[in-house]
Short mmCIF file of C-alpha atoms in Angstrom, two decimals:
data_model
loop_
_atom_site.label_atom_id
_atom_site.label_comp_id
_atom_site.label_asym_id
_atom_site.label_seq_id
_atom_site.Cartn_x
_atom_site.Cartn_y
_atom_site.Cartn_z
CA UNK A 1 116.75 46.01 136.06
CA UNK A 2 114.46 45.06 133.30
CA UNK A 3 111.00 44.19 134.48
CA UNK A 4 107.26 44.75 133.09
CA UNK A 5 104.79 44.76 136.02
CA UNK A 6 101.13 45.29 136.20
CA UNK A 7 99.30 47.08 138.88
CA UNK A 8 96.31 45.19 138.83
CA UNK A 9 96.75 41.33 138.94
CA UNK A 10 92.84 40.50 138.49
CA UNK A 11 90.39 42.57 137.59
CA UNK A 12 86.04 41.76 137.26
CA UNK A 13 84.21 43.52 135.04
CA UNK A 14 80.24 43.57 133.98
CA UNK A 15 79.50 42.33 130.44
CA UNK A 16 79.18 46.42 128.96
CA UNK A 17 81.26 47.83 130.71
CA UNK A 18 84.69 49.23 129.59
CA UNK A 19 88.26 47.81 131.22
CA UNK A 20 91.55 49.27 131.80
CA UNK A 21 94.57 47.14 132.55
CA UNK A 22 97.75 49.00 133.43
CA UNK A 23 101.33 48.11 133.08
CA UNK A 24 104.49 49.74 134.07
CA UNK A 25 107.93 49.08 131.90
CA UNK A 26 111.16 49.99 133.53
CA UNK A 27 113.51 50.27 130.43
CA UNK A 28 113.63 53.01 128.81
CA UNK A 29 115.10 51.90 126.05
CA UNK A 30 112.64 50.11 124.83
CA UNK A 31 110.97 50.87 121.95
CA UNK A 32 108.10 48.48 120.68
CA UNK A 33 105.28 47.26 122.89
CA UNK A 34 102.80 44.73 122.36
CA UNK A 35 99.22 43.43 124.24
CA UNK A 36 98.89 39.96 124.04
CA UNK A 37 95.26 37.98 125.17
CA UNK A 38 96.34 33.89 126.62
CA UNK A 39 93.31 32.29 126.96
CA UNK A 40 93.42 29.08 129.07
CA UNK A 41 95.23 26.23 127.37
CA UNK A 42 96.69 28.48 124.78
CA UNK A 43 99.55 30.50 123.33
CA UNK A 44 99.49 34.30 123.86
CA UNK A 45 97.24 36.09 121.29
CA UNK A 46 98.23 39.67 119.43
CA UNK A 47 96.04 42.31 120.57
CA UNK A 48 97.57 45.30 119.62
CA UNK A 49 100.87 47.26 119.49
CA UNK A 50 102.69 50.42 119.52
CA UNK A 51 105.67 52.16 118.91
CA UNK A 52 107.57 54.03 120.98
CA UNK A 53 107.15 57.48 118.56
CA UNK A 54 103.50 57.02 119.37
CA UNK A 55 100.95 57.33 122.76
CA UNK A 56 98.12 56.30 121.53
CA UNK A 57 96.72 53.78 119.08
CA UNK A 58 93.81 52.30 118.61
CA UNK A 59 92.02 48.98 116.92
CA UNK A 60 88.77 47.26 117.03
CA UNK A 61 87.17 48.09 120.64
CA UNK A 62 90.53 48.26 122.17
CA UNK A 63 93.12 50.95 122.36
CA UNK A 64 96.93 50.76 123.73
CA UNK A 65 97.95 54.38 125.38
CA UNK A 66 101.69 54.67 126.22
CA UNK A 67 102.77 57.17 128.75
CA UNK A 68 106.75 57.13 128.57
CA UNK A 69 107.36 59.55 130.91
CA UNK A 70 106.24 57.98 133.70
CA UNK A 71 107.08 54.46 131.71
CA UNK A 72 103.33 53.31 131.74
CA UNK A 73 100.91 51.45 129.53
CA UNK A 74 97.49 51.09 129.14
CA UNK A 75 94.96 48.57 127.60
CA UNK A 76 91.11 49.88 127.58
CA UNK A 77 88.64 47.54 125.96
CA UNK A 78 85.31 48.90 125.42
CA UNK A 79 82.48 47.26 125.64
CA UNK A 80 83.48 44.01 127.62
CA UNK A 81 82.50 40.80 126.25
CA UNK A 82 82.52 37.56 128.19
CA UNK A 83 85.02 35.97 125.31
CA UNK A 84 87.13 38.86 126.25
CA UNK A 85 88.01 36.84 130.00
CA UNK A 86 91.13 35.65 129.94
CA UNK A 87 95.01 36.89 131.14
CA UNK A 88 96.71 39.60 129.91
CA UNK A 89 100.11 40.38 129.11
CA UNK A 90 101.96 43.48 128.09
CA UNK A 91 105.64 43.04 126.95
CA UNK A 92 107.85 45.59 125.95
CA UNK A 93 110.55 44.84 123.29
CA UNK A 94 114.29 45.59 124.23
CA UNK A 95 116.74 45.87 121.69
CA UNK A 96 120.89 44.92 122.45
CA UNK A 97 123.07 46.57 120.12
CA UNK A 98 122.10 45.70 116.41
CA UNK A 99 119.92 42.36 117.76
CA UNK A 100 116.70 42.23 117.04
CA UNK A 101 115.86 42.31 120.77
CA UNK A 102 113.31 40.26 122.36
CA UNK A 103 110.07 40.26 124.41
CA UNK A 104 110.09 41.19 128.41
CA UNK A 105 106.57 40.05 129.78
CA UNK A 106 105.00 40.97 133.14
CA UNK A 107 103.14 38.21 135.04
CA UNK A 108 99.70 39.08 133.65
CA UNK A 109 96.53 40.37 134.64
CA UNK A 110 93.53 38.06 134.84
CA UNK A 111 90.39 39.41 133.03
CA UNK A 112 86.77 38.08 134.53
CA UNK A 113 83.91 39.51 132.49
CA UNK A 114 80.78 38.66 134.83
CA UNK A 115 77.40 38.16 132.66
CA UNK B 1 95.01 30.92 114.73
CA UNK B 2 98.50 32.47 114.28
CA UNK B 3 99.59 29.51 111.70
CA UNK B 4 102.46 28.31 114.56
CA UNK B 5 102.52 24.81 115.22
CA UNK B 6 103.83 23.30 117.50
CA UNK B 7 104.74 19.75 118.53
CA UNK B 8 104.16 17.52 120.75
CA UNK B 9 101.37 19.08 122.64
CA UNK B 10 102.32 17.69 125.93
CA UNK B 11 105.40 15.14 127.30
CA UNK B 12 106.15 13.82 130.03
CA UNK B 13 109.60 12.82 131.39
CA UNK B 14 112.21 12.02 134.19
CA UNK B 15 114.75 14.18 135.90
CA UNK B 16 118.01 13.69 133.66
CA UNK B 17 116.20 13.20 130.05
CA UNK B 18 116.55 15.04 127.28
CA UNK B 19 113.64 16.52 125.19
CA UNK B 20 113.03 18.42 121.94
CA UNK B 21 110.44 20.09 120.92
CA UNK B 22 109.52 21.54 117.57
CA UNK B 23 108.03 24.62 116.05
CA UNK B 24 106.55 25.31 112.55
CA UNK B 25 106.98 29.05 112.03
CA UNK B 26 103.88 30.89 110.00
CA UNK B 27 104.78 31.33 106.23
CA UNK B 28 107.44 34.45 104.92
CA UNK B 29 108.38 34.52 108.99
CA UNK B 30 112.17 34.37 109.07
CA UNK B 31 112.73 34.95 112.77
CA UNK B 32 111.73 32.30 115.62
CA UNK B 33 111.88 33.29 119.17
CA UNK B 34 111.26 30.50 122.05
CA UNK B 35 109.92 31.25 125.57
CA UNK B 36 109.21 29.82 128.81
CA UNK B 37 106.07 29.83 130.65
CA UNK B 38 105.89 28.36 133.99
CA UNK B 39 102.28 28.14 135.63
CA UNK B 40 101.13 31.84 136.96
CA UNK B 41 103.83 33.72 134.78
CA UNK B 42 104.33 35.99 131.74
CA UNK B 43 106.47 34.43 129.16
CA UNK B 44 110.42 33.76 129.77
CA UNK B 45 112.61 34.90 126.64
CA UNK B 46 115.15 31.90 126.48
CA UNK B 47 116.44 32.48 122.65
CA UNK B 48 115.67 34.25 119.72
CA UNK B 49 117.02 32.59 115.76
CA UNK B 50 117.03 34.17 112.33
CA UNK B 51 118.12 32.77 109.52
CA UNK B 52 119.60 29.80 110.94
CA UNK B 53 121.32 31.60 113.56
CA UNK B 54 121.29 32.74 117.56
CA UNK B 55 119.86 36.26 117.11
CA UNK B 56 119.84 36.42 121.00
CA UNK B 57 119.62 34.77 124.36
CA UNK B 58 117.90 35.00 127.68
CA UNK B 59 118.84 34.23 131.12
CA UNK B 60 119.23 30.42 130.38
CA UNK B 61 122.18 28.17 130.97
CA UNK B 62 123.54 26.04 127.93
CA UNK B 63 121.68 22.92 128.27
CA UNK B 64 118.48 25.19 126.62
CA UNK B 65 119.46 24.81 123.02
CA UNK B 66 118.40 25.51 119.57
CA UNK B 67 118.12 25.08 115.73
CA UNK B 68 116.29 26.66 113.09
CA UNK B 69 115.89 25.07 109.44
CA UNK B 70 116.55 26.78 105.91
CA UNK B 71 112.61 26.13 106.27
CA UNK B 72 112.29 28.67 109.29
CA UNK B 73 110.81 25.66 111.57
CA UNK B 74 112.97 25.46 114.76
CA UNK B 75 114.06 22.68 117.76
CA UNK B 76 114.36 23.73 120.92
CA UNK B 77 116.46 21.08 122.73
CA UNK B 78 116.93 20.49 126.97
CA UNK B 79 119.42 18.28 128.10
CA UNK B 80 119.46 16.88 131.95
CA UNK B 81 116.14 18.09 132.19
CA UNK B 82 115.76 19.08 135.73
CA UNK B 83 112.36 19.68 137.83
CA UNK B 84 111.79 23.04 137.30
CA UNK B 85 112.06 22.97 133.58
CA UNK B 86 108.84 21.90 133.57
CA UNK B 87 106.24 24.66 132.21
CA UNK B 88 104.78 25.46 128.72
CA UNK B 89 107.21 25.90 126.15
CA UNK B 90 106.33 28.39 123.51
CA UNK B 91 107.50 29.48 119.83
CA UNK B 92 106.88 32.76 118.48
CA UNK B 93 107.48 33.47 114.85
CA UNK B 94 108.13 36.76 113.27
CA UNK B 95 109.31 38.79 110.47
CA UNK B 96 111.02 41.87 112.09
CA UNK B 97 110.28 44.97 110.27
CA UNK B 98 113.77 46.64 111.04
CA UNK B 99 112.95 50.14 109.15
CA UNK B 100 109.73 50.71 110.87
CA UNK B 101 110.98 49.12 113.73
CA UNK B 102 108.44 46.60 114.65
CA UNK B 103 108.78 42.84 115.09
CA UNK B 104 105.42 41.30 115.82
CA UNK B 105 105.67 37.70 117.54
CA UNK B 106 102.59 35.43 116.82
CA UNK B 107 102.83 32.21 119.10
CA UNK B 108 102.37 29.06 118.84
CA UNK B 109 99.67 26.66 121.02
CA UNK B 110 102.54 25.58 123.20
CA UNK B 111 103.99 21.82 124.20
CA UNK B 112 103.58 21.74 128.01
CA UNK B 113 106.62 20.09 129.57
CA UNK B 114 106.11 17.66 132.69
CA UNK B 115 109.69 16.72 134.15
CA UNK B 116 109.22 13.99 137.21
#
């Protein structure tokens, strides 16, 4: 069926240091995928995206790498900050005949960024 | 901030209710999507509009739903509002890029949802 999972549910870090948070997507039809930051008490923040004619792309200190053979996604920050603690999601976009298609989010991966 | 608003921030209410909540999409966005967060969870896709009409639907049964306005805001309504409904209720507004193929969601704060 159509799930997005992450490998790592939590995941400490020291201020400096770089993260990783995986994801694995299970349709592959989709085509659009998207990193979103939810801080505690608030709606899911853009991080960055990617398109499914792509494996790599990168923004300010963070970079999305998509792997669609095996169907896997990556989020590497660099640098960690302590404002970078929070959950994150990845959701892939799925797409039903002509609909636009909507967003299928895994459960999240908790980010602790230790001083 | 994303320029999503939502409304009320929190509400409370008894098994059997009814509730609506209400979005105000960020400017030019022509599509609003709605979601369902309960506590511990990634986002639940309950129904997507655009331009005024059901552009999509989640796993959700009929009670769940919806409206958007020639303004782009949007209503999500729940009728016999049972315990589990309660989570955070989000709105995500977008303006699908359908030749590049890209439809970017920015959310809204969220109205958390307390059904007793």
């Amino acid at each position: 069926g159509e799930s997005v999972g992450l490998h790592l549910p939590t995941l400490s870090v020291q201020e400096g240091d770089n993260s990783i948070i995986n994801c694995a997507y299970s349709n592959s039809a989709s085509d659009y995928f998207i990193w979103y930051k939810q801080e505690s008490g608030k709606g899911p923040q853009f991080i960055i995206d990617i398109r499914s004619n792509m494996d790599k792309r990168q923004g300010q200190r963070v970079t999305v790498l998509l792997n669609k053979t095996v169907k896997h996604l990556s989020l590497q920050i660099a640098a960690t900050q302590p404002g970078d603690s929070a959950v994150y999601f990845c959701a892939e976009n799925i797409r039903y005949g002509g609909s636009q298609g909507n967003l299928i989010f895994g459960k999240g991966t908790k980010l602790s960024v230790k001083p | 901030e994303t320029g999503v608003t939502q409304s009320p921030t929190h509400l409370i209410k008894t098994r059997g209710q009814q509730v609506t909540l209400r979005c105000s999409s960020q400017s030019g966005h022509n599509t609003v999507s709605w979601y369902q967060q309960a506590l511990g969870q990634g986002p639940q896709f309950i129904f997507q509009y655009y331009r005024e009409e059901e552009n999509g639907r989640g796993n959700f049964p009929p009670r769940f739903s919806g409206l958007q306005f020639p303004n782009y805001s949007s209503e999500l309504n729940v009728n016999a509002l049972e315990l589990d409904d309660s989570a955070l209720y989000l709105c995500a507004s977008s303006q699908p890029n359908r030749v590049v193929g890209t439809d970017t969601q920015y959310f809204g704060p969220g109205t958390r949802l307390t059904v007793l």
